[in-house]
GROMACS .gro file of C-alpha atoms in nm:
model
  432
    1PRO     CA    1   2.520  -0.634   0.744
    2VAL     CA    2   2.467  -0.519   1.102
    3LEU     CA    3   2.428  -0.804   1.352
    4ASP     CA    4   2.195  -0.777   1.648
    5ILE     CA    5   2.296  -0.901   1.992
    6ASP     CA    6   2.113  -1.233   1.950
    7SER     CA    7   2.303  -1.306   1.629
    8ILE     CA    8   2.633  -1.218   1.792
    9THR     CA    9   2.555  -1.447   2.085
   10THR     CA   10   2.524  -1.746   1.854
   11MET     CA   11   2.878  -1.682   1.729
   12PHE     CA   12   3.025  -1.775   2.067
   13THR     CA   13   3.143  -2.118   2.171
   14ASN     CA   14   3.165  -2.271   2.514
   15SER     CA   15   3.536  -2.200   2.515
   16ASP     CA   16   3.457  -1.828   2.498
   17GLU     CA   17   3.696  -1.797   2.203
   18ALA     CA   18   3.464  -1.662   1.936
   19VAL     CA   19   3.609  -1.536   1.610
   20ILE     CA   20   3.521  -1.176   1.691
   21ASN     CA   21   3.732  -1.195   2.010
   22LYS     CA   22   4.027  -1.336   1.818
   23LYS     CA   23   4.007  -1.081   1.539
   24LEU     CA   24   3.941  -0.762   1.737
   25PRO     CA   25   4.172  -0.641   2.012
   26LYS     CA   26   4.008  -0.572   2.346
   27GLU     CA   27   4.081  -0.202   2.314
   28LEU     CA   28   3.872  -0.183   1.997
   29LEU     CA   29   3.586  -0.383   2.147
   30LEU     CA   30   3.594  -0.152   2.448
   31ARG     CA   31   3.573   0.146   2.216
   32ILE     CA   32   3.272  -0.006   2.038
   33PHE     CA   33   3.098  -0.071   2.368
   34SER     CA   34   3.144   0.293   2.466
   35PHE     CA   35   2.876   0.392   2.213
   36LEU     CA   36   2.608   0.158   2.354
   37ASP     CA   37   2.320   0.247   2.584
   38VAL     CA   38   2.249   0.092   2.924
   39VAL     CA   39   2.017  -0.180   2.796
   40THR     CA   40   2.253  -0.295   2.521
   41LEU     CA   41   2.554  -0.295   2.751
   42CYS     CA   42   2.371  -0.517   2.997
   43ARG     CA   43   2.280  -0.757   2.717
   44CYS     CA   44   2.638  -0.762   2.593
   45ALA     CA   45   2.755  -0.843   2.946
   46GLN     CA   46   2.557  -1.166   2.927
   47VAL     CA   47   2.713  -1.286   2.601
   48SER     CA   48   3.039  -1.424   2.741
   49ARG     CA   49   3.286  -1.390   3.023
   50SER     CA   50   3.523  -1.170   2.825
   51TRP     CA   51   3.239  -0.945   2.708
   52ASN     CA   52   3.108  -0.921   3.061
   53VAL     CA   53   3.438  -0.774   3.175
   54LEU     CA   54   3.449  -0.531   2.884
   55ALA     CA   55   3.083  -0.427   2.892
   56LEU     CA   56   3.093  -0.356   3.265
   57ASP     CA   57   3.416  -0.159   3.245
   58GLY     CA   58   3.364   0.176   3.413
   59SER     CA   59   3.480   0.369   3.106
   60ASN     CA   60   3.161   0.259   2.924
   61TRP     CA   61   2.941   0.404   3.194
   62GLN     CA   62   3.020   0.773   3.167
   63ARG     CA   63   2.667   0.877   3.060
   64ILE     CA   64   2.363   0.696   3.201
   65ASP     CA   65   1.995   0.782   3.153
   66LEU     CA   66   1.763   0.537   3.330
   67PHE     CA   67   1.443   0.715   3.224
   68ASP     CA   68   1.386   0.506   2.911
   69PHE     CA   69   1.514   0.192   3.079
   70GLN     CA   70   1.356   0.147   3.419
   71ARG     CA   71   1.206   0.408   3.647
   72ASP     CA   72   1.098   0.194   3.940
   73ILE     CA   73   1.453   0.128   4.053
   74GLU     CA   74   1.551   0.109   4.417
   75GLY     CA   75   1.835   0.293   4.584
   76ARG     CA   76   2.063  -0.010   4.580
   77VAL     CA   77   2.069   0.001   4.199
   78VAL     CA   78   2.209   0.353   4.211
   79GLU     CA   79   2.461   0.242   4.471
   80ASN     CA   80   2.573  -0.049   4.251
   81ILE     CA   81   2.602   0.176   3.946
   82SER     CA   82   2.810   0.426   4.141
   83LYS     CA   83   3.049   0.156   4.263
   84ARG     CA   84   3.088   0.018   3.912
   85CYS     CA   85   3.141   0.355   3.744
   86GLY     CA   86   3.338   0.534   4.012
   87GLY     CA   87   3.529   0.830   3.882
   88PHE     CA   88   3.437   0.755   3.519
   89LEU     CA   89   3.075   0.871   3.550
   90ARG     CA   90   3.015   1.221   3.413
   91LYS     CA   91   2.640   1.230   3.342
   92LEU     CA   92   2.355   1.053   3.523
   93SER     CA   93   1.980   1.099   3.483
   94LEU     CA   94   1.752   0.953   3.749
   95ARG     CA   95   1.451   1.164   3.653
   96GLY     CA   96   1.129   1.006   3.767
   97CYS     CA   97   1.303   0.746   3.984
   98LEU     CA   98   1.070   0.783   4.280
   99GLY     CA   99   1.236   0.511   4.487
  100VAL     CA  100   1.578   0.677   4.511
  101GLY     CA  101   1.649   0.861   4.835
  102ASP     CA  102   1.919   1.045   5.028
  103SER     CA  103   2.110   0.736   5.142
  104ALA     CA  104   2.166   0.600   4.791
  105LEU     CA  105   2.269   0.942   4.666
  106ARG     CA  106   2.521   0.984   4.945
  107THR     CA  107   2.687   0.657   4.836
  108PHE     CA  108   2.667   0.781   4.478
  109ALA     CA  109   2.832   1.114   4.564
  110GLN     CA  110   3.114   0.942   4.753
  111ASN     CA  111   3.192   0.714   4.458
  112CYS     CA  112   3.132   0.944   4.160
  113LYS     CA  113   3.329   1.254   4.245
  114ASN     CA  114   3.373   1.356   3.880
  115ILE     CA  115   3.000   1.385   3.808
  116GLU     CA  116   2.921   1.693   3.600
  117LEU     CA  117   2.554   1.652   3.507
  118LEU     CA  118   2.296   1.505   3.744
  119SER     CA  119   1.919   1.497   3.698
  120LEU     CA  120   1.705   1.416   3.999
  121ASN     CA  121   1.392   1.563   3.841
  122GLY     CA  122   1.088   1.418   4.018
  123CYS     CA  123   1.289   1.221   4.275
  124THR     CA  124   1.050   1.331   4.546
  125LYS     CA  125   1.216   1.136   4.829
  126ILE     CA  126   1.530   1.344   4.837
  127THR     CA  127   1.587   1.625   5.086
  128ASP     CA  128   1.856   1.879   5.170
  129SER     CA  129   2.074   1.588   5.279
  130THR     CA  130   2.139   1.497   4.914
  131CYS     CA  131   2.265   1.846   4.833
  132ASN     CA  132   2.491   1.830   5.137
  133SER     CA  133   2.641   1.509   4.997
  134LEU     CA  134   2.688   1.662   4.652
  135SER     CA  135   2.848   1.967   4.808
  136LYS     CA  136   3.089   1.755   5.009
  137PHE     CA  137   3.201   1.511   4.738
  138CYS     CA  138   3.119   1.652   4.389
  139PRO     CA  139   3.306   1.977   4.325
  140LYS     CA  140   3.292   1.936   3.945
  141LEU     CA  141   2.911   1.945   3.927
  142LYS     CA  142   2.793   2.180   3.649
  143HIS     CA  143   2.429   2.088   3.577
  144LEU     CA  144   2.184   1.989   3.851
  145ASP     CA  145   1.812   1.928   3.802
  146LEU     CA  146   1.605   1.918   4.122
  147ALA     CA  147   1.268   2.007   3.967
  148SER     CA  148   0.969   1.890   4.173
  149CYS     CA  149   1.191   1.786   4.465
  150THR     CA  150   0.960   1.974   4.695
  151SER     CA  151   1.148   1.903   5.020
  152ILE     CA  152   1.442   2.113   4.898
  153THR     CA  153   1.494   2.434   5.099
  154ASN     CA  154   1.741   2.720   5.120
  155LEU     CA  155   1.980   2.485   5.303
  156SER     CA  156   2.036   2.298   4.976
  157LEU     CA  157   2.129   2.615   4.789
  158LYS     CA  158   2.365   2.720   5.066
  159ALA     CA  159   2.531   2.378   5.058
  160LEU     CA  160   2.572   2.389   4.680
  161SER     CA  161   2.721   2.737   4.705
  162GLU     CA  162   2.988   2.604   4.939
  163GLY     CA  163   3.090   2.291   4.751
  164CYS     CA  164   2.990   2.329   4.385
  165PRO     CA  165   3.137   2.662   4.263
  166ASN     CA  166   3.139   2.545   3.900
  167LEU     CA  167   2.761   2.515   3.880
  168GLU     CA  168   2.635   2.645   3.544
  169GLN     CA  169   2.275   2.528   3.535
  170LEU     CA  170   2.029   2.470   3.818
  171ASN     CA  171   1.665   2.368   3.796
  172ILE     CA  172   1.468   2.403   4.120
  173SER     CA  173   1.126   2.447   3.959
  174TRP     CA  174   0.838   2.379   4.201
  175CYS     CA  175   1.074   2.383   4.501
  176ASP     CA  176   0.843   2.633   4.663
  177GLN     CA  177   1.022   2.652   4.997
  178VAL     CA  178   1.313   2.843   4.842
  179THR     CA  179   1.334   3.215   4.921
  180LYS     CA  180   1.565   3.505   4.846
  181ASP     CA  181   1.813   3.390   5.113
  182GLY     CA  182   1.888   3.068   4.926
  183ILE     CA  183   1.916   3.248   4.594
  184GLN     CA  184   2.153   3.504   4.745
  185ALA     CA  185   2.386   3.236   4.882
  186LEU     CA  186   2.385   3.047   4.553
  187VAL     CA  187   2.458   3.332   4.313
  188ARG     CA  188   2.729   3.488   4.527
  189SER     CA  189   2.938   3.171   4.511
  190CYS     CA  190   2.849   3.046   4.161
  191PRO     CA  191   2.934   3.336   3.927
  192GLY     CA  192   2.932   3.111   3.620
  193LEU     CA  193   2.558   3.036   3.632
  194LYS     CA  194   2.414   3.034   3.282
  195GLY     CA  195   2.074   2.874   3.339
  196LEU     CA  196   1.832   2.920   3.630
  197PHE     CA  197   1.492   2.750   3.625
  198LEU     CA  198   1.276   2.881   3.908
  199LYS     CA  199   0.930   2.799   3.774
  200GLY     CA  200   0.674   2.777   4.052
  201CYS     CA  201   0.906   2.911   4.323
  202THR     CA  202   0.620   3.121   4.451
  203GLN     CA  203   0.801   3.274   4.749
  204LEU     CA  204   1.052   3.457   4.532
  205GLU     CA  205   1.023   3.836   4.528
  206ASP     CA  206   1.210   4.118   4.359
  207GLU     CA  207   1.488   4.099   4.618
  208ALA     CA  208   1.588   3.755   4.486
  209LEU     CA  209   1.603   3.891   4.131
  210LYS     CA  210   1.826   4.176   4.241
  211HIS     CA  211   2.081   3.925   4.371
  212ILE     CA  212   2.070   3.738   4.037
  213GLY     CA  213   2.115   4.061   3.840
  214ALA     CA  214   2.408   4.164   4.055
  215HIS     CA  215   2.600   3.833   4.050
  216CYS     CA  216   2.512   3.642   3.729
  217PRO     CA  217   2.667   3.825   3.431
  218GLU     CA  218   2.687   3.497   3.234
  219LEU     CA  219   2.315   3.418   3.264
  220VAL     CA  220   2.161   3.300   2.935
  221THR     CA  221   1.834   3.134   3.043
  222LEU     CA  222   1.595   3.237   3.319
  223ASN     CA  223   1.255   3.083   3.389
  224LEU     CA  224   1.032   3.259   3.643
  225GLN     CA  225   0.696   3.121   3.531
  226THR     CA  226   0.418   3.173   3.790
  227CYS     CA  227   0.651   3.355   4.030
  228SER     CA  228   0.359   3.585   4.081
  229GLN     CA  229   0.515   3.822   4.337
  230ILE     CA  230   0.782   3.962   4.109
  231THR     CA  231   0.741   4.306   3.951
  232ASP     CA  232   0.914   4.540   3.709
  233GLU     CA  233   1.163   4.645   3.976
  234GLY     CA  234   1.329   4.306   4.008
  235LEU     CA  235   1.319   4.218   3.639
  236ILE     CA  236   1.473   4.547   3.533
  237THR     CA  237   1.771   4.462   3.757
  238ILE     CA  238   1.802   4.129   3.572
  239CYS     CA  239   1.800   4.304   3.233
  240ARG     CA  240   2.066   4.553   3.338
  241GLY     CA  241   2.296   4.291   3.489
  242CYS     CA  242   2.250   4.001   3.247
  243HIS     CA  243   2.327   4.135   2.900
  244ARG     CA  244   2.380   3.785   2.757
  245LEU     CA  245   2.024   3.678   2.830
  246GLN     CA  246   1.876   3.474   2.545
  247SER     CA  247   1.569   3.311   2.700
  248LEU     CA  248   1.327   3.463   2.951
  249CYS     CA  249   1.001   3.313   3.074
  250VAL     CA  250   0.779   3.526   3.296
  251SER     CA  251   0.445   3.374   3.197
  252GLY     CA  252   0.189   3.417   3.470
  253CYS     CA  253   0.372   3.712   3.628
  254ALA     CA  254   0.075   3.942   3.600
  255ASN     CA  255   0.233   4.246   3.769
  256ILE     CA  256   0.483   4.324   3.494
  257THR     CA  257   0.434   4.610   3.249
  258ASP     CA  258   0.587   4.755   2.932
  259ALA     CA  259   0.881   4.871   3.144
  260ILE     CA  260   1.018   4.516   3.119
  261LEU     CA  261   0.997   4.514   2.740
  262HIS     CA  262   1.179   4.848   2.727
  263ALA     CA  263   1.451   4.716   2.961
  264LEU     CA  264   1.495   4.402   2.751
  265GLY     CA  265   1.520   4.608   2.433
  266GLN     CA  266   1.779   4.839   2.583
  267ASN     CA  267   1.995   4.575   2.755
  268CYS     CA  268   1.946   4.227   2.605
  269PRO     CA  269   1.999   4.237   2.228
  270ARG     CA  270   2.068   3.860   2.210
  271LEU     CA  271   1.719   3.766   2.331
  272ARG     CA  272   1.579   3.472   2.134
  273ILE     CA  273   1.294   3.335   2.345
  274LEU     CA  274   1.038   3.544   2.532
  275GLU     CA  275   0.741   3.387   2.709
  276VAL     CA  276   0.498   3.639   2.861
  277ALA     CA  277   0.169   3.448   2.853
  278ARG     CA  278  -0.103   3.594   3.077
  279CYS     CA  279   0.089   3.920   3.125
  280SER     CA  280  -0.214   4.129   3.044
  281GLN     CA  281  -0.061   4.472   3.108
  282LEU     CA  282   0.180   4.451   2.812
  283THR     CA  283   0.092   4.665   2.509
  284ASP     CA  284   0.200   4.748   2.155
  285VAL     CA  285   0.422   5.027   2.291
  286GLY     CA  286   0.645   4.785   2.479
  287PHE     CA  287   0.659   4.527   2.201
  288THR     CA  288   0.756   4.799   1.953
  289THR     CA  289   1.065   4.884   2.159
  290LEU     CA  290   1.144   4.515   2.198
  291ALA     CA  291   1.112   4.432   1.827
  292ARG     CA  292   1.321   4.730   1.717
  293ASN     CA  293   1.611   4.622   1.939
  294CYS     CA  294   1.596   4.240   1.968
  295HIS     CA  295   1.636   4.122   1.610
  296GLU     CA  296   1.729   3.763   1.704
  297LEU     CA  297   1.388   3.673   1.849
  298GLU     CA  298   1.286   3.319   1.747
  299LYS     CA  299   1.006   3.218   1.983
  300MET     CA  300   0.742   3.438   2.147
  301ASP     CA  301   0.452   3.329   2.365
  302LEU     CA  302   0.208   3.620   2.388
  303GLU     CA  303  -0.099   3.419   2.489
  304GLU     CA  304  -0.352   3.633   2.673
  305CYS     CA  305  -0.157   3.954   2.619
  306VAL     CA  306  -0.503   4.093   2.561
  307GLN     CA  307  -0.406   4.453   2.488
  308ILE     CA  308  -0.185   4.391   2.185
  309THR     CA  309  -0.314   4.469   1.836
  310ASP     CA  310  -0.195   4.433   1.480
  311GLY     CA  311   0.062   4.701   1.564
  312THR     CA  312   0.273   4.444   1.747
  313LEU     CA  313   0.262   4.207   1.450
  314ILE     CA  314   0.365   4.484   1.213
  315GLN     CA  315   0.675   4.558   1.423
  316LEU     CA  316   0.765   4.189   1.455
  317SER     CA  317   0.725   4.139   1.079
  318ILE     CA  318   0.963   4.427   1.006
  319HIS     CA  319   1.232   4.380   1.271
  320CYS     CA  320   1.237   4.009   1.365
  321PRO     CA  321   1.337   3.806   1.057
  322ARG     CA  322   1.425   3.493   1.262
  323LEU     CA  323   1.083   3.441   1.419
  324GLN     CA  324   0.987   3.071   1.416
  325VAL     CA  325   0.717   3.020   1.680
  326LEU     CA  326   0.450   3.274   1.772
  327SER     CA  327   0.156   3.223   2.007
  328LEU     CA  328  -0.122   3.481   1.989
  329SER     CA  329  -0.397   3.272   2.149
  330HIS     CA  330  -0.664   3.479   2.327
  331CYS     CA  331  -0.521   3.801   2.179
  332GLU     CA  332  -0.870   3.906   2.075
  333LEU     CA  333  -0.776   4.233   1.902
  334ILE     CA  334  -0.559   4.065   1.636
  335THR     CA  335  -0.711   4.080   1.287
  336ASP     CA  336  -0.642   3.949   0.939
  337ASP     CA  337  -0.442   4.266   0.865
  338GLY     CA  338  -0.184   4.180   1.131
  339ILE     CA  339  -0.148   3.828   0.990
  340ARG     CA  340  -0.112   3.982   0.644
  341HIS     CA  341   0.190   4.181   0.758
  342LEU     CA  342   0.337   3.879   0.932
  343GLY     CA  343   0.286   3.665   0.623
  344SER     CA  344   0.467   3.913   0.404
  345GLY     CA  345   0.756   3.976   0.646
  346PRO     CA  346   1.108   3.834   0.611
  347CYS     CA  347   1.045   3.555   0.865
  348ALA     CA  348   0.745   3.419   0.678
  349HIS     CA  349   0.888   3.233   0.382
  350ASP     CA  350   1.176   3.041   0.541
  351ARG     CA  351   1.147   3.067   0.920
  352LEU     CA  352   0.793   3.071   1.060
  353GLU     CA  353   0.705   2.718   1.175
  354VAL     CA  354   0.424   2.753   1.429
  355ILE     CA  355   0.151   3.011   1.479
  356GLU     CA  356  -0.117   2.976   1.745
  357LEU     CA  357  -0.437   3.175   1.702
  358ASP     CA  358  -0.679   2.997   1.939
  359ASN     CA  359  -0.969   3.214   2.047
  360CYS     CA  360  -0.888   3.504   1.816
  361PRO     CA  361  -1.246   3.591   1.713
  362LEU     CA  362  -1.157   3.843   1.439
  363ILE     CA  363  -0.943   3.599   1.242
  364THR     CA  364  -1.104   3.474   0.919
  365ASP     CA  365  -1.011   3.260   0.620
  366ALA     CA  366  -0.830   3.566   0.484
  367SER     CA  367  -0.553   3.505   0.740
  368LEU     CA  368  -0.502   3.157   0.599
  369GLU     CA  369  -0.461   3.309   0.253
  370HIS     CA  370  -0.192   3.540   0.392
  371LEU     CA  371  -0.003   3.244   0.538
  372LYS     CA  372  -0.005   3.018   0.230
  373THR     CA  373   0.342   3.136   0.120
  374CYS     CA  374   0.497   3.044   0.457
  375HIS     CA  375   0.670   2.734   0.325
  376SER     CA  376   0.819   2.634   0.661
  377LEU     CA  377   0.487   2.652   0.844
  378ASP     CA  378   0.440   2.319   1.021
  379ARG     CA  379   0.148   2.383   1.257
  380ILE     CA  380  -0.134   2.631   1.304
  381GLU     CA  381  -0.377   2.638   1.599
  382LEU     CA  382  -0.727   2.768   1.530
  383TYR     CA  383  -0.941   2.639   1.816
  384ASP     CA  384  -1.258   2.844   1.863
  385CYS     CA  385  -1.185   3.078   1.572
  386GLN     CA  386  -1.550   3.105   1.474
  387GLN     CA  387  -1.487   3.269   1.135
  388ILE     CA  388  -1.249   3.000   1.008
  389THR     CA  389  -1.413   2.749   0.775
  390ARG     CA  390  -1.333   2.401   0.652
  391ALA     CA  391  -1.310   2.541   0.300
  392GLY     CA  392  -1.047   2.794   0.409
  393ILE     CA  393  -0.838   2.522   0.569
  394LYS     CA  394  -0.871   2.307   0.258
  395ARG     CA  395  -0.741   2.594   0.041
  396LEU     CA  396  -0.443   2.637   0.276
  397ARG     CA  397  -0.363   2.268   0.241
  398THR     CA  398  -0.334   2.299  -0.137
  399HIS     CA  399  -0.029   2.522  -0.077
  400LEU     CA  400   0.101   2.355   0.241
  401PRO     CA  401  -0.002   1.987   0.214
  402ASN     CA  402   0.193   1.872   0.521
  403ILE     CA  403   0.074   2.139   0.763
  404LYS     CA  404  -0.093   2.029   1.088
  405VAL     CA  405  -0.409   2.234   1.140
  406HIS     CA  406  -0.581   2.208   1.477
  407ALA     CA  407  -0.934   2.343   1.473
  408TYR     CA  408  -1.273   2.269   1.622
  409PHE     CA  409  -1.605   2.272   1.442
  410ALA     CA  410  -1.888   2.216   1.687
  411PRO     CA  411  -2.167   1.996   1.554
  412VAL     CA  412  -2.413   2.221   1.734
  413THR     CA  413  -2.387   2.551   1.915
  414PRO     CA  414  -2.167   2.482   2.219
  415PRO     CA  415  -2.318   2.549   2.562
  416PRO     CA  416  -2.244   2.886   2.721
  417SER     CA  417  -1.914   2.901   2.907
  418VAL     CA  418  -1.942   2.842   3.280
  419GLY     CA  419  -1.574   2.825   3.360
  420GLY     CA  420  -1.466   3.181   3.293
  421SER     CA  421  -1.353   3.350   2.974
  422ARG     CA  422  -1.071   3.107   2.895
  423GLN     CA  423  -1.269   2.805   2.786
  424ARG     CA  424  -1.059   2.602   2.545
  425PHE     CA  425  -1.180   2.301   2.355
  426CYS     CA  426  -1.024   1.966   2.421
  427ARG     CA  427  -0.706   1.895   2.225
  428CYS     CA  428  -0.856   1.563   2.124
  429CYS     CA  429  -1.115   1.739   1.911
  430VAL     CA  430  -1.115   1.723   1.534
  431LEU     CA  431  -0.770   1.717   1.379
  432LEU     CA  432  -0.820   1.839   1.026
   0.00000   0.00000   0.00000
């Protein structure tokens, strides 16, 4: 039987010579401790003097995530952790730790020079000073998450480019002071970048994308959501320079056209995830080229691609056998015939897990009939699909009893929309 910490504690005597300490060599106990999380290690450290030494050994503190433990920590806690772990620490997550600032992270950088993965997501106190410290003391840094650290500027990217050449993944989402100058400095000195998350960096223009396309041949993931100034010109450069691209998010980039889909089809055959929500200029013509060339597509967000028709679904059903997640919400031209093709395609029986059809007014219960053989289907969204009925959902459940169906049936006629065309019912509404 597995003993919990309280049971183990009772096994100890005042002499600190419990049976477990006599039977197991310290090296084996140390190895066991290496699998424990922060909370359990701290509890073990209170069991006895010998366990305190073992539990607090730096080798057990190579990977620390404080998010599920305590988020209201002060800087001195980070300083103490860094002194205890020293060169052992490889991965540290401080996401959401609002009380941690530049001073604590300078001490951390000085003590933990072998850090490879560091998340400071939401640590809003930090400034460019932290990146200067990381640049100076942490040359092995590979993954850095600075999302929502809104004081970060181009100076941070220039510092990282000088001291962290091994950087593979950088998240500076919502760091809206960053411009093309910072991106240029970063990519020129970090040729191994595989993931760039630039969501909400609203000052970025095509010039920044041209630098990425020219210097990041290893790039696999790129997120440019709501970078509203970018156009086809910059994205085409990305496609031509980053042939290994597997995930691209340009949702909310309303200026892009089918030219992007053609460029992806011609240059990025490994593409698996494409998010183009609210890109209303995209049409069936572009998605046809994409589907015929990118056969590894698994997830597509086409919400509010208002020009697409069943033609896009026909091409996806023929050419994309790995499709798992598809959002067609607010694609008002989609009909039951498109769903019929999708439901009979190679992805349907074993792959398709999620399909979102919110606000698709032409969809009827017939679509649910076409999806009943999709045995992997886990969730379907049908908010404001006025022609879907409770009876149709009930029939679908006889074939897929575990499926989660999200739909809304108003008790009375809902009031006319006053907030624009994209009214969406609350997610707390009826879960059928």
